[in-house]
XYZ file of C-alpha atoms in Angstrom:
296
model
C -27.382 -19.498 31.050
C -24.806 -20.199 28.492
C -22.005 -17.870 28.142
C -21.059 -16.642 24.334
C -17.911 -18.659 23.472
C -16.676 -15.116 21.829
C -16.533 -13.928 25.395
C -15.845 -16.851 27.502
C -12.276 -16.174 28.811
C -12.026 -20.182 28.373
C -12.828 -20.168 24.905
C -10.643 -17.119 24.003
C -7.677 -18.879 25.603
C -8.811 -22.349 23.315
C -9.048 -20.199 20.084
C -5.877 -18.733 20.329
C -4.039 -21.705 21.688
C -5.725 -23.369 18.513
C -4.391 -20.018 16.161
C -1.103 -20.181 17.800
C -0.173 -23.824 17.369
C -1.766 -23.684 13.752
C 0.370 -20.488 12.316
C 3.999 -22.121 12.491
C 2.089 -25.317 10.440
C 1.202 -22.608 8.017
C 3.788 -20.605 7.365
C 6.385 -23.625 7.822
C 3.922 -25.550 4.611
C 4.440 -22.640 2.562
C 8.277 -22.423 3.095
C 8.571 -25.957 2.423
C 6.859 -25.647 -1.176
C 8.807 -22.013 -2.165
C 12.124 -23.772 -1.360
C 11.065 -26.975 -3.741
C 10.397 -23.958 -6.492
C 13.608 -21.915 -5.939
C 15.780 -25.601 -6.090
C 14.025 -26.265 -9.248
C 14.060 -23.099 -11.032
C 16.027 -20.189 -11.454
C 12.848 -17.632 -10.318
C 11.837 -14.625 -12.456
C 15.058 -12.863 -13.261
C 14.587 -10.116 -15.892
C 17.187 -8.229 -17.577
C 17.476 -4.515 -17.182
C 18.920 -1.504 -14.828
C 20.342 -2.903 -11.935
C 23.808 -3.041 -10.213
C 23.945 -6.931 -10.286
C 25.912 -9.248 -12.378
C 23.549 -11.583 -14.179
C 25.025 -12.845 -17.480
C 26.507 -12.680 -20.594
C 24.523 -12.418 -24.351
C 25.842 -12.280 -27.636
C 25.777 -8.882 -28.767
C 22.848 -7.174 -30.873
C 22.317 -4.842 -33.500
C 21.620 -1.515 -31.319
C 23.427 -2.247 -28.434
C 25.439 0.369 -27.222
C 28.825 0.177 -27.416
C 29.355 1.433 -23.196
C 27.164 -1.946 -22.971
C 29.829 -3.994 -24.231
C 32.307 -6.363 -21.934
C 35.197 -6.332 -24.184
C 37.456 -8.668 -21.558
C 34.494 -11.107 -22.480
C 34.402 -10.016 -25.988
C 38.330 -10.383 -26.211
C 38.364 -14.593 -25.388
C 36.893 -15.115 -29.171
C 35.781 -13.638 -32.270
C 32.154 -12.262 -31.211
C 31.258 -9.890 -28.914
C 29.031 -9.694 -25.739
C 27.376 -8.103 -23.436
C 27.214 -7.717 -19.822
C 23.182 -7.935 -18.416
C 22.340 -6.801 -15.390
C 19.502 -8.097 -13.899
C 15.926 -6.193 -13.174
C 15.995 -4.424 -9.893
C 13.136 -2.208 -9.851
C 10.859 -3.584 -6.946
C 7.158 -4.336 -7.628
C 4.161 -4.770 -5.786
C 2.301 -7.439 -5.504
C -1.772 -7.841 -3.739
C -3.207 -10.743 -2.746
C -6.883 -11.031 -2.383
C -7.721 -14.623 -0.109
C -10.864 -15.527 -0.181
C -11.730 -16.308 3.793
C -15.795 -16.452 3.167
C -17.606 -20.040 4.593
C -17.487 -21.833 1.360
C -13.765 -21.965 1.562
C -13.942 -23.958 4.296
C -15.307 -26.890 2.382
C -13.842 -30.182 1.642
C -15.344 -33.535 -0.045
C -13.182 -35.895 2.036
C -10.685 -36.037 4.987
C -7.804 -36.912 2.280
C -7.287 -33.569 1.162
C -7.272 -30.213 2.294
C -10.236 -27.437 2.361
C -10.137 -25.110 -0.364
C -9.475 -22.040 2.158
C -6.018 -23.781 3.215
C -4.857 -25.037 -0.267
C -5.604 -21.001 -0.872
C -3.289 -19.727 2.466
C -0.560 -22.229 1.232
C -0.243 -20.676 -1.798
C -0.659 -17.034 -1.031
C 1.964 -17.501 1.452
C 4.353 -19.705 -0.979
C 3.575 -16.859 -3.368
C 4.734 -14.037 -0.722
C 8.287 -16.362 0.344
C 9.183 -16.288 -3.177
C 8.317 -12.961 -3.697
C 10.199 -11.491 -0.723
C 13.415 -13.790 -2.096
C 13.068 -11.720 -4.598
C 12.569 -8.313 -2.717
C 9.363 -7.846 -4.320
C 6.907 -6.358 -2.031
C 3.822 -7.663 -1.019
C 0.528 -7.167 0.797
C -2.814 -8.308 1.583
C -6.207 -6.938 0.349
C -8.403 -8.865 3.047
C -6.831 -6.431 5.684
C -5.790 -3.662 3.414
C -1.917 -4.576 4.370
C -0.156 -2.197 2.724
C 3.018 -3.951 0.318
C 5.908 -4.780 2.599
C 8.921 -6.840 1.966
C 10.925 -8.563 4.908
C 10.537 -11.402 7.154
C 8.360 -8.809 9.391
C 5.772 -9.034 6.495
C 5.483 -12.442 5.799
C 5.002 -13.169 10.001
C 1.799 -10.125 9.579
C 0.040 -11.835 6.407
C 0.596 -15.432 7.782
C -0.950 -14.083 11.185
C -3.781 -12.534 8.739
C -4.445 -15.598 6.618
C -4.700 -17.791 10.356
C -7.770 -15.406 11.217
C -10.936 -16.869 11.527
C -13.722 -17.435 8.904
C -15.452 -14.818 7.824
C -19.378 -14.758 8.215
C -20.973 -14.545 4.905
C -20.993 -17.907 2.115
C -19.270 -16.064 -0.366
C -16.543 -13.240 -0.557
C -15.703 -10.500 -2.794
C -12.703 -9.175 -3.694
C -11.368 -5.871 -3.083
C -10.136 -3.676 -5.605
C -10.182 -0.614 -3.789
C -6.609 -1.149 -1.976
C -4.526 -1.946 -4.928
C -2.091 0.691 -5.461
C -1.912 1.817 -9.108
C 0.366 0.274 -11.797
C 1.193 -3.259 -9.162
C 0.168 -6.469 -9.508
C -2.735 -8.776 -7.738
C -3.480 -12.405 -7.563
C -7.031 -13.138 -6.120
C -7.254 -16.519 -4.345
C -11.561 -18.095 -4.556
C -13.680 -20.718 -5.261
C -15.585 -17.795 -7.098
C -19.239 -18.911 -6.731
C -20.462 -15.838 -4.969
C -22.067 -13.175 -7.516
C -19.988 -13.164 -10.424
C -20.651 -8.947 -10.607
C -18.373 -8.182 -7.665
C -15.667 -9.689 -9.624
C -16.418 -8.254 -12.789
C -16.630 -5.213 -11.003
C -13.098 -5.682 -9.207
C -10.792 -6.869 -12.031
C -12.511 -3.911 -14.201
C -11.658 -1.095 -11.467
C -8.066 -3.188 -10.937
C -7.693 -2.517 -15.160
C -8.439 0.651 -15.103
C -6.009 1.289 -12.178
C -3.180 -0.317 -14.457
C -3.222 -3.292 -12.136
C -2.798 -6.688 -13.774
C -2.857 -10.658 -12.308
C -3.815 -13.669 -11.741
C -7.458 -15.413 -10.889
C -6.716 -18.189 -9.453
C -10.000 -20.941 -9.001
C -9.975 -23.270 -6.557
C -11.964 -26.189 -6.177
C -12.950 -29.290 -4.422
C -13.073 -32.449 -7.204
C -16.383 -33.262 -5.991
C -17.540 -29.727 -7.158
C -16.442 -30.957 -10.280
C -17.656 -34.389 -10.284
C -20.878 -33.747 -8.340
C -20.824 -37.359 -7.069
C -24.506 -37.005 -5.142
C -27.970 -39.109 -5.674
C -30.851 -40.159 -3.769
C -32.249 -38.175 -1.116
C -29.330 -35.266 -0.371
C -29.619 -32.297 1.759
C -27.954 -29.373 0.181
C -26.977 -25.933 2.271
C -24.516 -23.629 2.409
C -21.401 -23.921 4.871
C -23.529 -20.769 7.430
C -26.608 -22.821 6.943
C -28.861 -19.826 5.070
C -29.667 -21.580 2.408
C -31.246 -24.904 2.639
C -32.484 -27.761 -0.317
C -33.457 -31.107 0.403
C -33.923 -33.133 -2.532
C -35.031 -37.194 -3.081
C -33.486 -37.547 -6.616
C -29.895 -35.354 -5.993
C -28.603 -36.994 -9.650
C -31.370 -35.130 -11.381
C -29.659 -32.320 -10.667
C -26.328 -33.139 -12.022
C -26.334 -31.660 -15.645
C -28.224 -28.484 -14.422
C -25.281 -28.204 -12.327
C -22.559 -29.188 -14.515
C -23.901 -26.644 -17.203
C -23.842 -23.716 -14.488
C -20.722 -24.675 -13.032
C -18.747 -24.771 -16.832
C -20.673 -21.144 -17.706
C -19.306 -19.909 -14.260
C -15.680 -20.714 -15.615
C -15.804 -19.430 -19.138
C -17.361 -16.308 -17.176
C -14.382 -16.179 -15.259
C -11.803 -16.552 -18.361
C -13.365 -14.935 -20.801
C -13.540 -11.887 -18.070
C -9.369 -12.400 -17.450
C -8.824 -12.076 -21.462
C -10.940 -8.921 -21.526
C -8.827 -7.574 -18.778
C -5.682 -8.611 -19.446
C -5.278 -11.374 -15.863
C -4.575 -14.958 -16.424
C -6.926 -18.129 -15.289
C -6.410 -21.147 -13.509
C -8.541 -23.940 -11.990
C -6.826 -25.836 -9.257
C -7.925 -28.932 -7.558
C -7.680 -29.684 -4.091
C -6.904 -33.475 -4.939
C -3.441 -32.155 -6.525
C -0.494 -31.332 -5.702
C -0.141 -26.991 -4.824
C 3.583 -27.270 -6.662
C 2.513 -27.120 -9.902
C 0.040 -24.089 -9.173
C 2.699 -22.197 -7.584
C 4.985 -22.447 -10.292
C 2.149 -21.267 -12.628
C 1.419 -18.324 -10.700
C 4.886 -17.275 -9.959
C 5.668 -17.531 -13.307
C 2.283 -15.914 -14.420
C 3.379 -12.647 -12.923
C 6.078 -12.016 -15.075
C 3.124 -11.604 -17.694
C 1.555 -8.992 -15.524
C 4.050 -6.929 -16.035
């Protein structure tokens, strides 16, 4: 009789040994790309009540006169004044999707979509903590933490095992009120459960980011000829003899499933982007880092 790998001593040891040598990768990946965002820009400074020093600006109409560095003011004929930068900590929510179709990619030269999404919820959470911005995870309802302590727990999270069903759905139920969430997906589960989510996160006065990813040959659909199509559990089987016939049908659903997506981020006040496995994560982690100064 075959012993259950989920209960084979053996296989526990395997799994973790697998986990274990696979979370440093992770976590040292997403450190690599924050630090190639914090040499190349100066991060999301905002001015307003704080205790630190940021910089000078011309004086306005309205300022108040306490607000006034007259040392600076006294080098030249116009006056300044002395900003402070933003101190107040937020919190931010991330929502990864860990569901089976995640787990796909189109070729061996580029990552699955479920990594490219770890990568940058865990780029997203160095920067933030840089920052001391606090920041959880809605998969496992971790409460918003800052410190190194917090980015060790949602690393640990994000190495946990698939989950069993094709498609997830985010969670709007653990967002505290008045922070801010960015939900990782492929989105092609039922678009309702998202609809449902961002309008419960709205009403909440919780605003962010949707962020799509896909693989470029969900994009391209390069398939024809006889083509087996099934989900990444195996439910849901198609076998097909002329796979390029479907190709427009496909297309045509796949481009209403995005509009869906943005149209339902305008409505509710998030932001949209489609990323692409085939591309570099820098330039989606500088759009989403930067994106959440509009979710303010």
């Amino acid at each position: 009789m075959n012993q259950d790998p989920a209960i084979n001593p053996a296989g526990l040891r395997h799994r973790a040994e697998a986990h274990a040598s696979a979370f440093p990768a992770l976590l040292a990946e997403a450190e690599h790309l924050a630090a190639t965002v914090l040499l190349g820009d100066h991060g999301r400074r905002r001015a307003g009540m704080g205790d630190e020093f940021w910089q000078y600006r011309p004086a306005e109409n309205g300022d108040p006169q306490r607000t006034i560095d007259w040392r600076r003011s006294a080098r030249g004929d116009e006056q300044f004044v002395r900003q402070r930068e933003w101190q107040a900590a937020q919190s931010v929510m991330f929502w990864v999707d860990d569901a089976l179709s995640m787990t796909f990619t189109g070729g061996d030269d580029r990552p699955t979509k479920g990594h490219r999404a770890r990568v940058l919820a865990l780029a997203l959470c160095v920067l933030l903590n840089r920052g001391g911005e606090r920041f959880g995870l809605a998969n496992r309802g971790t409460p918003p933490r800052r410190g190194e302590a917090q980015l060790t727990r949602i690393a640990g999270h994000l190495m946990a095992p698939a989950g069993e069903s094709d498609y997830g759905t985010p969670n709007a139920r653990v967002l505290p009120s008045g922070s801010r969430a960015v939900f990782i997906s492929d989105f092609f589960g039922p678009q309702e459960p998202v609809t449902d989510a961002l309008t419960r996160a709205t009403d909440h006065g919780v605003k962010g980011t949707l962020i799509q990813i896909l693989d470029p040959d969900e994009e391209a659909f390069p398939y024809d000829g006889r083509t087996v199509f099934e989900t990444m559990s195996g439910a849901t089987r198609f076998e097909t003899l002329k796979a390029g016939s479907l190709k427009e049908a496909y297309l045509h659903r796949l481009a209403k499933r995005k509009a869906a997506l943005q149209d339902l981020c305008r409505a509710t006040g998030w932001r949209y982007l489609c990323h692409h496995t085939d591309t570099g994560a820098l330039k989606a982690l500088m759009w989403a880092y930067r994106a959440l100064d509009h979710a303010q």
